[in-house]
mmCIF file of C-alpha atoms and ligand atoms in Angstrom:
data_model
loop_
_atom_site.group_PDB
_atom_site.id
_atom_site.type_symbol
_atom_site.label_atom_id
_atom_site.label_comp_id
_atom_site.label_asym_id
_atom_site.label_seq_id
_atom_site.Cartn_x
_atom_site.Cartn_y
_atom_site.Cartn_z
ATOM 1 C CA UNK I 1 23.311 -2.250 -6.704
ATOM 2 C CA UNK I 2 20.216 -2.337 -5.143
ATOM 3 C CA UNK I 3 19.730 -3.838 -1.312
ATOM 4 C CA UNK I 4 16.552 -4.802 0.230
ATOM 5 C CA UNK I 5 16.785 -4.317 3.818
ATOM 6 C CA UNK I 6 14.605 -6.588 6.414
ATOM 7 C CA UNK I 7 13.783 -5.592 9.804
ATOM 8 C CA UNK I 8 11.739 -7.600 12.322
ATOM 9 C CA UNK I 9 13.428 -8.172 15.345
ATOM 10 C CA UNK I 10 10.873 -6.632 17.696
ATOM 11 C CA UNK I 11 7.525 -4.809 16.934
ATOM 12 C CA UNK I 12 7.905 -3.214 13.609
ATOM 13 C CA UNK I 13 7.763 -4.386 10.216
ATOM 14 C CA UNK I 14 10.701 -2.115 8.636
ATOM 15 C CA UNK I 15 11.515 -2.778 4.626
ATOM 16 C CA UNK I 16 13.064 -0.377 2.901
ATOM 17 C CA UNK I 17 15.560 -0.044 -0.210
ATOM 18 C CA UNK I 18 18.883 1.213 -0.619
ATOM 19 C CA UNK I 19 20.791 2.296 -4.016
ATOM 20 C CA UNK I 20 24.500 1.989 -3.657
ATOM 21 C CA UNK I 21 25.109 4.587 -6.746
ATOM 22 C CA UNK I 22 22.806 7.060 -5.773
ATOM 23 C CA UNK I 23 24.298 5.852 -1.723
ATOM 24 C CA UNK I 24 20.826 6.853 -0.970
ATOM 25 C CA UNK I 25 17.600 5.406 0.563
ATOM 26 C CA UNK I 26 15.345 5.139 -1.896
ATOM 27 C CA UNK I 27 12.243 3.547 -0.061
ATOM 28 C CA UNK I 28 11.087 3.147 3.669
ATOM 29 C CA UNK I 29 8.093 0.756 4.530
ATOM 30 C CA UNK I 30 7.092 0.426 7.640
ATOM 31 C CA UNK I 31 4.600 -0.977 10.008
ATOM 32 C CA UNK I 32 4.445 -0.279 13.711
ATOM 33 C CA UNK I 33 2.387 -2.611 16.192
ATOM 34 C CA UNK I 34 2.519 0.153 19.015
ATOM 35 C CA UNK I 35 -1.511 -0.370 18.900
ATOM 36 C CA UNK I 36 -1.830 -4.164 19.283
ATOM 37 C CA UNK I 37 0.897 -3.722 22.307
ATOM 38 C CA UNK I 38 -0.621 -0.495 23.987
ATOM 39 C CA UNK I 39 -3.569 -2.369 26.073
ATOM 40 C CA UNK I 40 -0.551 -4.322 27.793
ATOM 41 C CA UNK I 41 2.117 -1.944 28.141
ATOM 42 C CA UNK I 42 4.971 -3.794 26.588
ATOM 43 C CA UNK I 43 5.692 -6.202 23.545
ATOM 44 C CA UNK I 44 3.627 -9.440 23.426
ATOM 45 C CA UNK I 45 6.335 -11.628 21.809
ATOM 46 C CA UNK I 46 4.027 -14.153 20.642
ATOM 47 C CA UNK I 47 1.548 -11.230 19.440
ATOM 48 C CA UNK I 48 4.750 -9.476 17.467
ATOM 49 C CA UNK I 49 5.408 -12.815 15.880
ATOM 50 C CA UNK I 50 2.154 -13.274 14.327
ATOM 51 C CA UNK I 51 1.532 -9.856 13.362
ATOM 52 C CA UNK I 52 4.991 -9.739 11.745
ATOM 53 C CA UNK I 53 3.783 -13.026 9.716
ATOM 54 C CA UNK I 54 0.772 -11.348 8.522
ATOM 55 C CA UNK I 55 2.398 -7.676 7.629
ATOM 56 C CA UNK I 56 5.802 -8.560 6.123
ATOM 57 C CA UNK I 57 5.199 -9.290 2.280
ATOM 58 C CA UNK I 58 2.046 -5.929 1.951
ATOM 59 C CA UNK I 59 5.010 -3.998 3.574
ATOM 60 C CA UNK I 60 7.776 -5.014 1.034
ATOM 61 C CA UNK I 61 5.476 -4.643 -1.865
ATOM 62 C CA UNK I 62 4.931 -1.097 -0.290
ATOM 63 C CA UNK I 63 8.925 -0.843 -0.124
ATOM 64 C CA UNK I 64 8.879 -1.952 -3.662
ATOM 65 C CA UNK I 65 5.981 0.719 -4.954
ATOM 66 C CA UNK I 66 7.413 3.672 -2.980
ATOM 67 C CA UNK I 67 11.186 3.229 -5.239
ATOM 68 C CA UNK I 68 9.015 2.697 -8.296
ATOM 69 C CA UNK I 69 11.084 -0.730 -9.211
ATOM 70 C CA UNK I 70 10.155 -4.192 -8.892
ATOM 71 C CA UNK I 71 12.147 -7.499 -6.980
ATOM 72 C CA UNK I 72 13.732 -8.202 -10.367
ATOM 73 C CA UNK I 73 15.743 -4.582 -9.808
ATOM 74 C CA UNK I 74 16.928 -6.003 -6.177
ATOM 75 C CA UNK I 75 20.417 -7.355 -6.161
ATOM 76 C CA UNK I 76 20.928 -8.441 -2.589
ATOM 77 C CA UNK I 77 18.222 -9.049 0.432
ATOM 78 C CA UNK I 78 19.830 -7.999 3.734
ATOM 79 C CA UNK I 79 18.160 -9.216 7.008
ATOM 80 C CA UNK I 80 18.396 -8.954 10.713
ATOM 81 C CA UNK I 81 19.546 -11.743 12.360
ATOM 82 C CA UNK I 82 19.660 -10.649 15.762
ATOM 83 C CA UNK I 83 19.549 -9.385 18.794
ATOM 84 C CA UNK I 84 15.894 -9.631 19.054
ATOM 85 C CA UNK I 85 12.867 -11.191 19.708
ATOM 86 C CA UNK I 86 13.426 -14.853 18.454
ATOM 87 C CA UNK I 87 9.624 -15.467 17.112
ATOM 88 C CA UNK I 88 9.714 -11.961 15.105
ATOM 89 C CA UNK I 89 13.375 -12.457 13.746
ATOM 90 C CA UNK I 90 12.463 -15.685 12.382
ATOM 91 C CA UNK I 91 10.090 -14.408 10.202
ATOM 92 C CA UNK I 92 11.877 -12.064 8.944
ATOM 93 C CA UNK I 93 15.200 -14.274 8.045
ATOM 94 C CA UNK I 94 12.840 -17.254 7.172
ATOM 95 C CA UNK I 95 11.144 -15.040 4.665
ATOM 96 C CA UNK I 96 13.940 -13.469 3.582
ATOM 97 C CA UNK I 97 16.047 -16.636 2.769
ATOM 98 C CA UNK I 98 12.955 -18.104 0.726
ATOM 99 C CA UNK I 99 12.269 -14.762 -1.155
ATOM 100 C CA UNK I 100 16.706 -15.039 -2.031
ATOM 101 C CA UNK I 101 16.292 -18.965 -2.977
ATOM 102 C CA UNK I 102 13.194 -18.225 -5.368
ATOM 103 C CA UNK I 103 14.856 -15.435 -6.717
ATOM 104 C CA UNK I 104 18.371 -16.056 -7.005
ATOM 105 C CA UNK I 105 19.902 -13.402 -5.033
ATOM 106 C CA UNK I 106 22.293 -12.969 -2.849
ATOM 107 C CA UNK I 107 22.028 -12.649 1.068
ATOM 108 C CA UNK I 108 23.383 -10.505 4.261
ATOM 109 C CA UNK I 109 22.574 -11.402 7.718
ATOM 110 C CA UNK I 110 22.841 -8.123 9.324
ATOM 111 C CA UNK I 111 23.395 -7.699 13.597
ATOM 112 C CA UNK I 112 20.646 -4.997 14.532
ATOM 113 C CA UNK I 113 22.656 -2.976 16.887
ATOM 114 C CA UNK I 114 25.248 -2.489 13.972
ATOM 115 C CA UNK I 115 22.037 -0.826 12.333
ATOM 116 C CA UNK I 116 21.277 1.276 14.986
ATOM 117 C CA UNK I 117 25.038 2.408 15.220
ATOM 118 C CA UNK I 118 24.989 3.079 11.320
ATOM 119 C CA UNK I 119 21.938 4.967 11.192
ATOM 120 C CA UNK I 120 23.819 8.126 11.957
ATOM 121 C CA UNK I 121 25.132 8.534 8.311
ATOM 122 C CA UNK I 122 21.500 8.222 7.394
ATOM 123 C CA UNK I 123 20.007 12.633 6.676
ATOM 124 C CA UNK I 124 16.579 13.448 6.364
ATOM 125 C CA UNK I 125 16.494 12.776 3.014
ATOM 126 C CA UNK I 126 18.197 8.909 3.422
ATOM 127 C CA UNK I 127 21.462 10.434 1.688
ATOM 128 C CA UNK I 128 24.849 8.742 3.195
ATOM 129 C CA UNK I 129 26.494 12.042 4.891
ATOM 130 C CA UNK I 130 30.371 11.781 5.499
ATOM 131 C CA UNK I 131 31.168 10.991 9.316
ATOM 132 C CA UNK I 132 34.630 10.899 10.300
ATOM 133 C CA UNK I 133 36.545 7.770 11.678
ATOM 134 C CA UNK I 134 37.003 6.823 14.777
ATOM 135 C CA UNK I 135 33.584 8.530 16.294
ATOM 136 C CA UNK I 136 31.628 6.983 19.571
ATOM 137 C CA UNK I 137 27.816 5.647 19.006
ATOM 138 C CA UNK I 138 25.434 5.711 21.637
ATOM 139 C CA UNK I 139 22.805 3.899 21.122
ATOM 140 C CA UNK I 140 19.508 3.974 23.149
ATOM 141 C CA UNK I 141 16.368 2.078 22.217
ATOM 142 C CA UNK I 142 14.253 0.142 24.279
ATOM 143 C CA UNK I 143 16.260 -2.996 24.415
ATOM 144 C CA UNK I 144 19.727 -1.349 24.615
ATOM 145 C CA UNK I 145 22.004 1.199 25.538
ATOM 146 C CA UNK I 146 25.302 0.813 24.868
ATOM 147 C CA UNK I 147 28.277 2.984 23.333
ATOM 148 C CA UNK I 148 30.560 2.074 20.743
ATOM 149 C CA UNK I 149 33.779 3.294 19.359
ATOM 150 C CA UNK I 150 33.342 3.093 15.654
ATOM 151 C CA UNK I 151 36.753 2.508 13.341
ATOM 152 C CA UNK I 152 34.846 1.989 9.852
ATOM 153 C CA UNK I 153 32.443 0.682 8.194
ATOM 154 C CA UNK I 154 31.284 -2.524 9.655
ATOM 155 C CA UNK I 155 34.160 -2.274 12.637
ATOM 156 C CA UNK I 156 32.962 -1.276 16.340
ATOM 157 C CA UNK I 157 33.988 -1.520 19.909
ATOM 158 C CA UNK I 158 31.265 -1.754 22.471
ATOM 159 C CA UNK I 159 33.201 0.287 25.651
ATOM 160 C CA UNK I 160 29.937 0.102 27.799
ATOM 161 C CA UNK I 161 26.465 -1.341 27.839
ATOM 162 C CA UNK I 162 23.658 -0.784 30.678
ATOM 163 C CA UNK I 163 23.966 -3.467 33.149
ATOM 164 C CA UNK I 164 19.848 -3.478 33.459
ATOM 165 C CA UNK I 165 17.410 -1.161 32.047
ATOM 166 C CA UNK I 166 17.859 0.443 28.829
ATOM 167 C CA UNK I 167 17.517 4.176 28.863
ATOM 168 C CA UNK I 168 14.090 3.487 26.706
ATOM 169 C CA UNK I 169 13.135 1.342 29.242
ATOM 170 C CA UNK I 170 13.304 2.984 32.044
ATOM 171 C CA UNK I 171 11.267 6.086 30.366
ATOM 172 C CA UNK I 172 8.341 2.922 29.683
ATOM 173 C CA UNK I 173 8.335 1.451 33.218
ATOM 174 C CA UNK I 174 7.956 5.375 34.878
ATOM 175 C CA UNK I 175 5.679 6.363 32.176
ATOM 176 C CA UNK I 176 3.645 2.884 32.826
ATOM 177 C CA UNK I 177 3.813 4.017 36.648
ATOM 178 C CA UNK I 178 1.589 7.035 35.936
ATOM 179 C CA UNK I 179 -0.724 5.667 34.106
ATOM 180 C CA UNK I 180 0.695 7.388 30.490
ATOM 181 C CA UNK I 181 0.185 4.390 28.139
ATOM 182 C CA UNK I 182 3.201 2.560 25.855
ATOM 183 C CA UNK I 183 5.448 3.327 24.698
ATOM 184 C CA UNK I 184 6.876 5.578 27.197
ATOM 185 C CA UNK I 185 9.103 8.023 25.872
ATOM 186 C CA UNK I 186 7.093 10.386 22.974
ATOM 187 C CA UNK I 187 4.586 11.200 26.178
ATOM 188 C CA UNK I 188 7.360 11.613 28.560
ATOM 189 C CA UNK I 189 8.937 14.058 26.585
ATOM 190 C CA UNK I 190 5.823 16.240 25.979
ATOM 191 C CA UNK I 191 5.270 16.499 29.875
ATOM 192 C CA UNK I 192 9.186 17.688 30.733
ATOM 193 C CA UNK I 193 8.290 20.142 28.099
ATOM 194 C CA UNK I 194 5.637 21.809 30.268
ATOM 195 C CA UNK I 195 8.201 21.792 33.065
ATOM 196 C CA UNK I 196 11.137 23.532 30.716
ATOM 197 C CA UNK I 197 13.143 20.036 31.437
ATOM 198 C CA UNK I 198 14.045 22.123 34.562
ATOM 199 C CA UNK I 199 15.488 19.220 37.286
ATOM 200 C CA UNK I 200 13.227 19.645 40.514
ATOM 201 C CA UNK I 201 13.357 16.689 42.131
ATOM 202 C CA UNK I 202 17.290 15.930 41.640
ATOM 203 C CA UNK I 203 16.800 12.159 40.964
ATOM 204 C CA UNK I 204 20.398 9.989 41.691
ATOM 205 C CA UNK I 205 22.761 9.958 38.482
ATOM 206 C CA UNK I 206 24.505 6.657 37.920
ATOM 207 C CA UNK I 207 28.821 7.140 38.143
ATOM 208 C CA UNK I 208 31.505 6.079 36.507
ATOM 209 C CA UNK I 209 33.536 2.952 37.378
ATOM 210 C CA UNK I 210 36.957 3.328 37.791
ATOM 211 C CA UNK I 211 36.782 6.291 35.947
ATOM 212 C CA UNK I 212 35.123 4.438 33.075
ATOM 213 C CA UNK I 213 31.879 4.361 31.093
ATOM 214 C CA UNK I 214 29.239 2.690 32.915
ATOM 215 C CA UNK I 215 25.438 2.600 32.619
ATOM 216 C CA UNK I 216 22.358 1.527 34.783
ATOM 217 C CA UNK I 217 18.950 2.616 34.843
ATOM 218 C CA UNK I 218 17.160 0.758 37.190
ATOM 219 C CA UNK I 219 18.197 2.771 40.100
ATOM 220 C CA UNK I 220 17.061 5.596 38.999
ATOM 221 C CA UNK I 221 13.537 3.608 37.747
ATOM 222 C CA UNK I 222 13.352 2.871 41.306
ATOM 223 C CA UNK I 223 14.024 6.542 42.577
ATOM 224 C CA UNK I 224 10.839 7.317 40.947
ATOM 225 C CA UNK I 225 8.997 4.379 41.942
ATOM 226 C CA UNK I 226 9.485 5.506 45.557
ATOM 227 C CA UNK I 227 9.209 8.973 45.006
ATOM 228 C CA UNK I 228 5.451 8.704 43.581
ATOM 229 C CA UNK I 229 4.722 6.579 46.457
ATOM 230 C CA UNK I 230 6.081 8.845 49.120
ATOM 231 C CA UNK I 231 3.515 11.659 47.026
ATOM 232 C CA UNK I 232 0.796 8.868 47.629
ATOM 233 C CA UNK I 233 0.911 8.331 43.792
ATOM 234 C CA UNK I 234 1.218 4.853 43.281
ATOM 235 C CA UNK I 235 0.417 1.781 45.322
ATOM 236 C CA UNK I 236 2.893 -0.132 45.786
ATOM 237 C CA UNK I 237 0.888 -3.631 47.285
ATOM 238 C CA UNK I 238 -1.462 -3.032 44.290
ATOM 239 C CA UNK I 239 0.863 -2.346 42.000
ATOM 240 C CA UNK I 240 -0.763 0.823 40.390
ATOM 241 C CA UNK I 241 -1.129 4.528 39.485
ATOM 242 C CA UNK I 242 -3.508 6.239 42.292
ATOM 243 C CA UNK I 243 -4.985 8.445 39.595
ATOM 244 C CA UNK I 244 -6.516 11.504 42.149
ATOM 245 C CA UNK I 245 -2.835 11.780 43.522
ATOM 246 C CA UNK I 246 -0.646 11.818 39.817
ATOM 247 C CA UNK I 247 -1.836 15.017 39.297
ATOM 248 C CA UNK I 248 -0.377 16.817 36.150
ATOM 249 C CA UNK I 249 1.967 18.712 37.854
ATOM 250 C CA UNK I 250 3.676 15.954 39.645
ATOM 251 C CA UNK I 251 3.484 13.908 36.351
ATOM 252 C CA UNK I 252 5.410 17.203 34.679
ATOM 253 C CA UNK I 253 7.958 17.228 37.305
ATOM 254 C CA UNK I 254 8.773 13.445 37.675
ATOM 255 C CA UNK I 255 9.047 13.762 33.821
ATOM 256 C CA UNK I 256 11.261 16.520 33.637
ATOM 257 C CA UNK I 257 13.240 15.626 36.439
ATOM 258 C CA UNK I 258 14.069 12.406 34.829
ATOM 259 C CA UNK I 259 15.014 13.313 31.178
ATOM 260 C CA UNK I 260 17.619 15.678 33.371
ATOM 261 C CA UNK I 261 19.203 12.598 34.429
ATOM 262 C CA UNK I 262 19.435 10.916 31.964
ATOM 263 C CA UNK I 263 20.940 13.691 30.087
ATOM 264 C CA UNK I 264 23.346 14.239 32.654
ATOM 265 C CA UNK I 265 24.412 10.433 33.000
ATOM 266 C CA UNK I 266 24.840 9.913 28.891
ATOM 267 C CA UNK I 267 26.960 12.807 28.947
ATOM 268 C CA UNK I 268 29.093 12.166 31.794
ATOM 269 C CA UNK I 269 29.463 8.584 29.893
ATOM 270 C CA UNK I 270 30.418 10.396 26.363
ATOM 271 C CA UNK I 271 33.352 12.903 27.741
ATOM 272 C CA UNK I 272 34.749 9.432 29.439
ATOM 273 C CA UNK I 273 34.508 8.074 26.372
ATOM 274 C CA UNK I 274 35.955 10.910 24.907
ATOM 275 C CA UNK I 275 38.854 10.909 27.441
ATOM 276 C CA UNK I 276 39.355 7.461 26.395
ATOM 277 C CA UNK I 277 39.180 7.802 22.536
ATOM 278 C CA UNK I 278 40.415 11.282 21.971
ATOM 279 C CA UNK I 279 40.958 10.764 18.613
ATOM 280 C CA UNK I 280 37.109 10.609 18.364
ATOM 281 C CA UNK I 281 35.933 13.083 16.602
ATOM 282 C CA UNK I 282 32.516 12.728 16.303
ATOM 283 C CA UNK I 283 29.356 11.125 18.296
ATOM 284 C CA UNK I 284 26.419 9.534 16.549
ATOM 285 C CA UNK I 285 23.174 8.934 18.864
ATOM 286 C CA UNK I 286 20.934 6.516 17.607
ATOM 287 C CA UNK I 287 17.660 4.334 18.851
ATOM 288 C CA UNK I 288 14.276 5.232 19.669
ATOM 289 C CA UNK I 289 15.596 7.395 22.521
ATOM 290 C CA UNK I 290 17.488 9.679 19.982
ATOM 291 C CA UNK I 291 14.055 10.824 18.789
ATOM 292 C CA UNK I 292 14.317 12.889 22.460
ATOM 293 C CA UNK I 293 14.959 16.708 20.886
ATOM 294 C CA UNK I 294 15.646 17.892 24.552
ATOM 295 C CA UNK I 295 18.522 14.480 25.239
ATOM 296 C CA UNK I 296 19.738 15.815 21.352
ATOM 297 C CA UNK I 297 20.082 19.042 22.283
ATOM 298 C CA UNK I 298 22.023 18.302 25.640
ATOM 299 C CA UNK I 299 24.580 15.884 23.551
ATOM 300 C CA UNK I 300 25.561 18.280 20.827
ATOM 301 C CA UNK I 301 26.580 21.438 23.220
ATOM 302 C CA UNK I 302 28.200 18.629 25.210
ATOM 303 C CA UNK I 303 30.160 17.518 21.959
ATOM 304 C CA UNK I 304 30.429 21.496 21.390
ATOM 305 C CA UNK I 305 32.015 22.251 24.194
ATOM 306 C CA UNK I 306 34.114 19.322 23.481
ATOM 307 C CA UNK I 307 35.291 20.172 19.448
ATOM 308 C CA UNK I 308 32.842 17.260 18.467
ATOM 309 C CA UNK I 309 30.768 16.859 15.713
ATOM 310 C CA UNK I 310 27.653 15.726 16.280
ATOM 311 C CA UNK I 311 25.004 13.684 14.629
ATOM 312 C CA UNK I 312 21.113 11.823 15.123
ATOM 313 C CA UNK I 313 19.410 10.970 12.384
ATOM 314 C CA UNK I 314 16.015 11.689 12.040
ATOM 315 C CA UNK I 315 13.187 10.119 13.932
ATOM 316 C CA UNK I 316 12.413 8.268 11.415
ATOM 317 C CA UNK I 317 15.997 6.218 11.263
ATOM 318 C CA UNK I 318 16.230 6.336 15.016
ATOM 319 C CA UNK I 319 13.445 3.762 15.810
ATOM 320 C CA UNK I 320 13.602 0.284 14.207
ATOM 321 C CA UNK I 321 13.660 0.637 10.818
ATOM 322 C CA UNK I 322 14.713 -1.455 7.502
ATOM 323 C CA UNK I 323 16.758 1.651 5.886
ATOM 324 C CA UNK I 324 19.742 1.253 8.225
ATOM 325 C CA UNK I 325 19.297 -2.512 7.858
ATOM 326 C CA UNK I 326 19.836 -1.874 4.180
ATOM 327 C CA UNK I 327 22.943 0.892 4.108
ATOM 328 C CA UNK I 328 24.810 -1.647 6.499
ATOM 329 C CA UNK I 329 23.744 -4.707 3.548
ATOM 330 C CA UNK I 330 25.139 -1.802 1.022
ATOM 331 C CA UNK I 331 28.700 -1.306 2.837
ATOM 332 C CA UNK I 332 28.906 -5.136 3.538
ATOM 333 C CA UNK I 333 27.977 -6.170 0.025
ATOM 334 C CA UNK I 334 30.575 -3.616 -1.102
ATOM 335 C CA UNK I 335 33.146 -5.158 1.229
ATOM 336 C CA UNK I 336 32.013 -8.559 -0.600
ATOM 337 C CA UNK I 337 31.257 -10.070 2.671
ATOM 338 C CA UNK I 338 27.989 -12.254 1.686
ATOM 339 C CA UNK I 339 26.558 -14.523 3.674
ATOM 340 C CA UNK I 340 25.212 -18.782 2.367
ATOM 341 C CA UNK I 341 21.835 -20.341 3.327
ATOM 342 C CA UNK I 342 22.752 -21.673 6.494
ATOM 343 C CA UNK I 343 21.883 -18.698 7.781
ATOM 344 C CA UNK I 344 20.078 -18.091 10.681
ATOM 345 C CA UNK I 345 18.784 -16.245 13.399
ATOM 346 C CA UNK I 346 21.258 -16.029 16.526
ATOM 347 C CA UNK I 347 20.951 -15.301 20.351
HETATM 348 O O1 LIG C 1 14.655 1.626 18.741
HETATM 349 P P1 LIG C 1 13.272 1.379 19.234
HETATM 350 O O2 LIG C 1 12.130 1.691 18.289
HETATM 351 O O3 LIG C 1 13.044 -0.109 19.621
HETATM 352 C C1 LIG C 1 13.944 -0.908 20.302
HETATM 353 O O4 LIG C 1 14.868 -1.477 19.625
HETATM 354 O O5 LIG C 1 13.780 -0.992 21.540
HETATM 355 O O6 LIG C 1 13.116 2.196 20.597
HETATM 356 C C2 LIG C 1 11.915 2.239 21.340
HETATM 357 C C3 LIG C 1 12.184 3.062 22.590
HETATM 358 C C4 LIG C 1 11.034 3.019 23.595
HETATM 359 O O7 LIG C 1 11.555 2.730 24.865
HETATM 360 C C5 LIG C 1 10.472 4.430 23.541
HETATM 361 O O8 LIG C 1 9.909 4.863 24.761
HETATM 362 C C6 LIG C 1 11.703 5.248 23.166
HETATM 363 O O9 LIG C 1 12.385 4.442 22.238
HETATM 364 N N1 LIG C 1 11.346 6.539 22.558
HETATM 365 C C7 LIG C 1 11.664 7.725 23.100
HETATM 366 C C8 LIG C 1 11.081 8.720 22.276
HETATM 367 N N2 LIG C 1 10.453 8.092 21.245
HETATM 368 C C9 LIG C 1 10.623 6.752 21.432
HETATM 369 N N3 LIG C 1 12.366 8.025 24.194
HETATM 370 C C10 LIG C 1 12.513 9.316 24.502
HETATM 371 N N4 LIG C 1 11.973 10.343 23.781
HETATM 372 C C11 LIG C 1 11.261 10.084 22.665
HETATM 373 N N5 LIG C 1 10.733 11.090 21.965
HETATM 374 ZN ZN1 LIG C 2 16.265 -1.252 17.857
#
């Protein structure tokens, strides 16, 4: 069998294919918007809508030429049906239902998060690589951050989510605060580099509750807020960067000093969640924010020390993406678990 997997529920265009025999990615299209969304420092949602309309069939024909096959080899269209961006996901499942109709194929809604959490088995090469059962996902994107306990294919427990920020978030809204352009995270990581990720300016780490997994980022956002004020480094009333005062070196420490936190607080979260689920034997780390080497690095000698295995998979599954939107169409097609054509985008 061969899926076609449909991503648009933010600011990319992902279509890519997957080939259950080969249990391999065979294709991976994709189209970013970072550029249309850079000049305002976030997603547009009414700009990602319309520029999802215009991209989505050049980048399926380009999913289609890059496996050297044709729709007439696709069995089953897999989509995204949310969470997301409503505007964007309805193009996507609007276009995918019509292309399933004319064609005669057979249709998976597909939740985006389970995508993220699946994207683990996905290697640099797209090849399914053997995980064991039960392992924890954390997954950190721009959206979300949230850990899982994953049973099998297709069956998760969410133990924690953020209560505000995501993780990718927070790394935008400081980034945005010095002036360092969207989206946050690739440019914060290249400045902590300078600084060796060495932790200078000890900003507060977020606790457990009760002993349990908890996350929350905006406290921390705020730290830094206040501490580039106190430098004279932003203006508060005006609401931006003083550029004279971000000078590299403080932007190199607040950077550094931050992915140290956030280091710190996922892996205070994971041995919880170990604690909890000690027959966990593995942790899978998916979402843009997995594309951090240093917050990889941190994780595995955490899972290590631990007797974990340990697994991200490579940048390019870790960001939005239609490959892990097609391996979870493969396992649920396998499963037989179709969906009809009432389907539809959900909250
Ligand atoms: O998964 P994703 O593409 O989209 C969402 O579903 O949100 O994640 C985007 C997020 C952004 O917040 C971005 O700053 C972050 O991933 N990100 C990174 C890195 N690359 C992207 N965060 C830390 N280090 C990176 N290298
Ligand atoms: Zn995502």
């Amino acid at each position: 069998m061969r899926i076609l997997g449909i991503e648009t529920s933010c600011d990319e265009t992902g279509i890519a294919v997957f080939d259950t025999l080969q249990q391999r990615v065979i294709s991976n299209a994709l189209y970013s918007q970072i550029d249309l969304h850079k000049q305002f420092g976030g997603v547009l949602p009414e700009v990602a809508s319309r520029s999802q309309l215009d991209k989505i069939n050049e980048v399926m024909q380009q999913a289609l030429a890059q496996a050297d096959i044709t729709l007439d080899d696709i069995d089953v269209i897999a989509v995204t049906t949310h969470p997301g961006l409503i505007g964007s996901l309805l193009v996507g499942v609007c276009f995918a239902k019509a292309l399933a109709w004319a064609t005669s194929k057979k249709i998976i809604g597909v939740n985006h998060l389970e995508g993220h959490i699946a994207s683990g088995f996905l290697d640099s090469n797209g090849t399914v690589r053997n995980i064991p059962f039960p392992h924890l996902n954390l997954t950190a994107s721009g959206g979300h951050t949230a850990l899982y306990v994953v049973h099998g294919f297709g069956s998760f427990e969410l133990i924690a989510q953020t209560t505000d920020d995501a993780a990718g978030e927070a790394l935008d809204k400081v980034a945005k605060m010095m002036d360092l352009g969207y989206p946050g995270g690739p440019v914060i990581e290249k400045l902590a580099e300078k600084h060796s990720f060495v932790d200078t300016l000890h900003f507060p780490r977020t606790k457990l509750k009760n002993n349990l997994p908890f996350f929350s980022f905006s406290g921390l956002k705020t730290a830094v807020l206040y501490y580039l004020v106190s430098q004279g480094a932003y203006d508060l009333q005006a609401g931006n960067t003083i550029a004279d005062q971000c000078s590299d070196e403080l932007k190199q420490q607040v950077a550094s000093s931050l992915l140290s936190s956030i280091a710190d607080i996922f892996i205070l979260n994971i041995k919880a969640a170990f604690s909890l689920y000690p027959n966990a034997q593995a942790l899978t780390f998916g979402g843009g924010v997995a594309c951090n080497r240093y917050l990889c690095t941190r994780l595995q000698k955490a899972c290590t020390a631990r007797n974990k295995l340990f697994f991200a998979p490579p940048p390019k599954f870790c960001t939005d993406n239609g490959s892990m939107i097609a391996f979870v169409g493969s396992y649920k097609a396998t499963q037989g678990n179709f969906d009809n054509f009432a389907l539809d985008v959900k909250r």
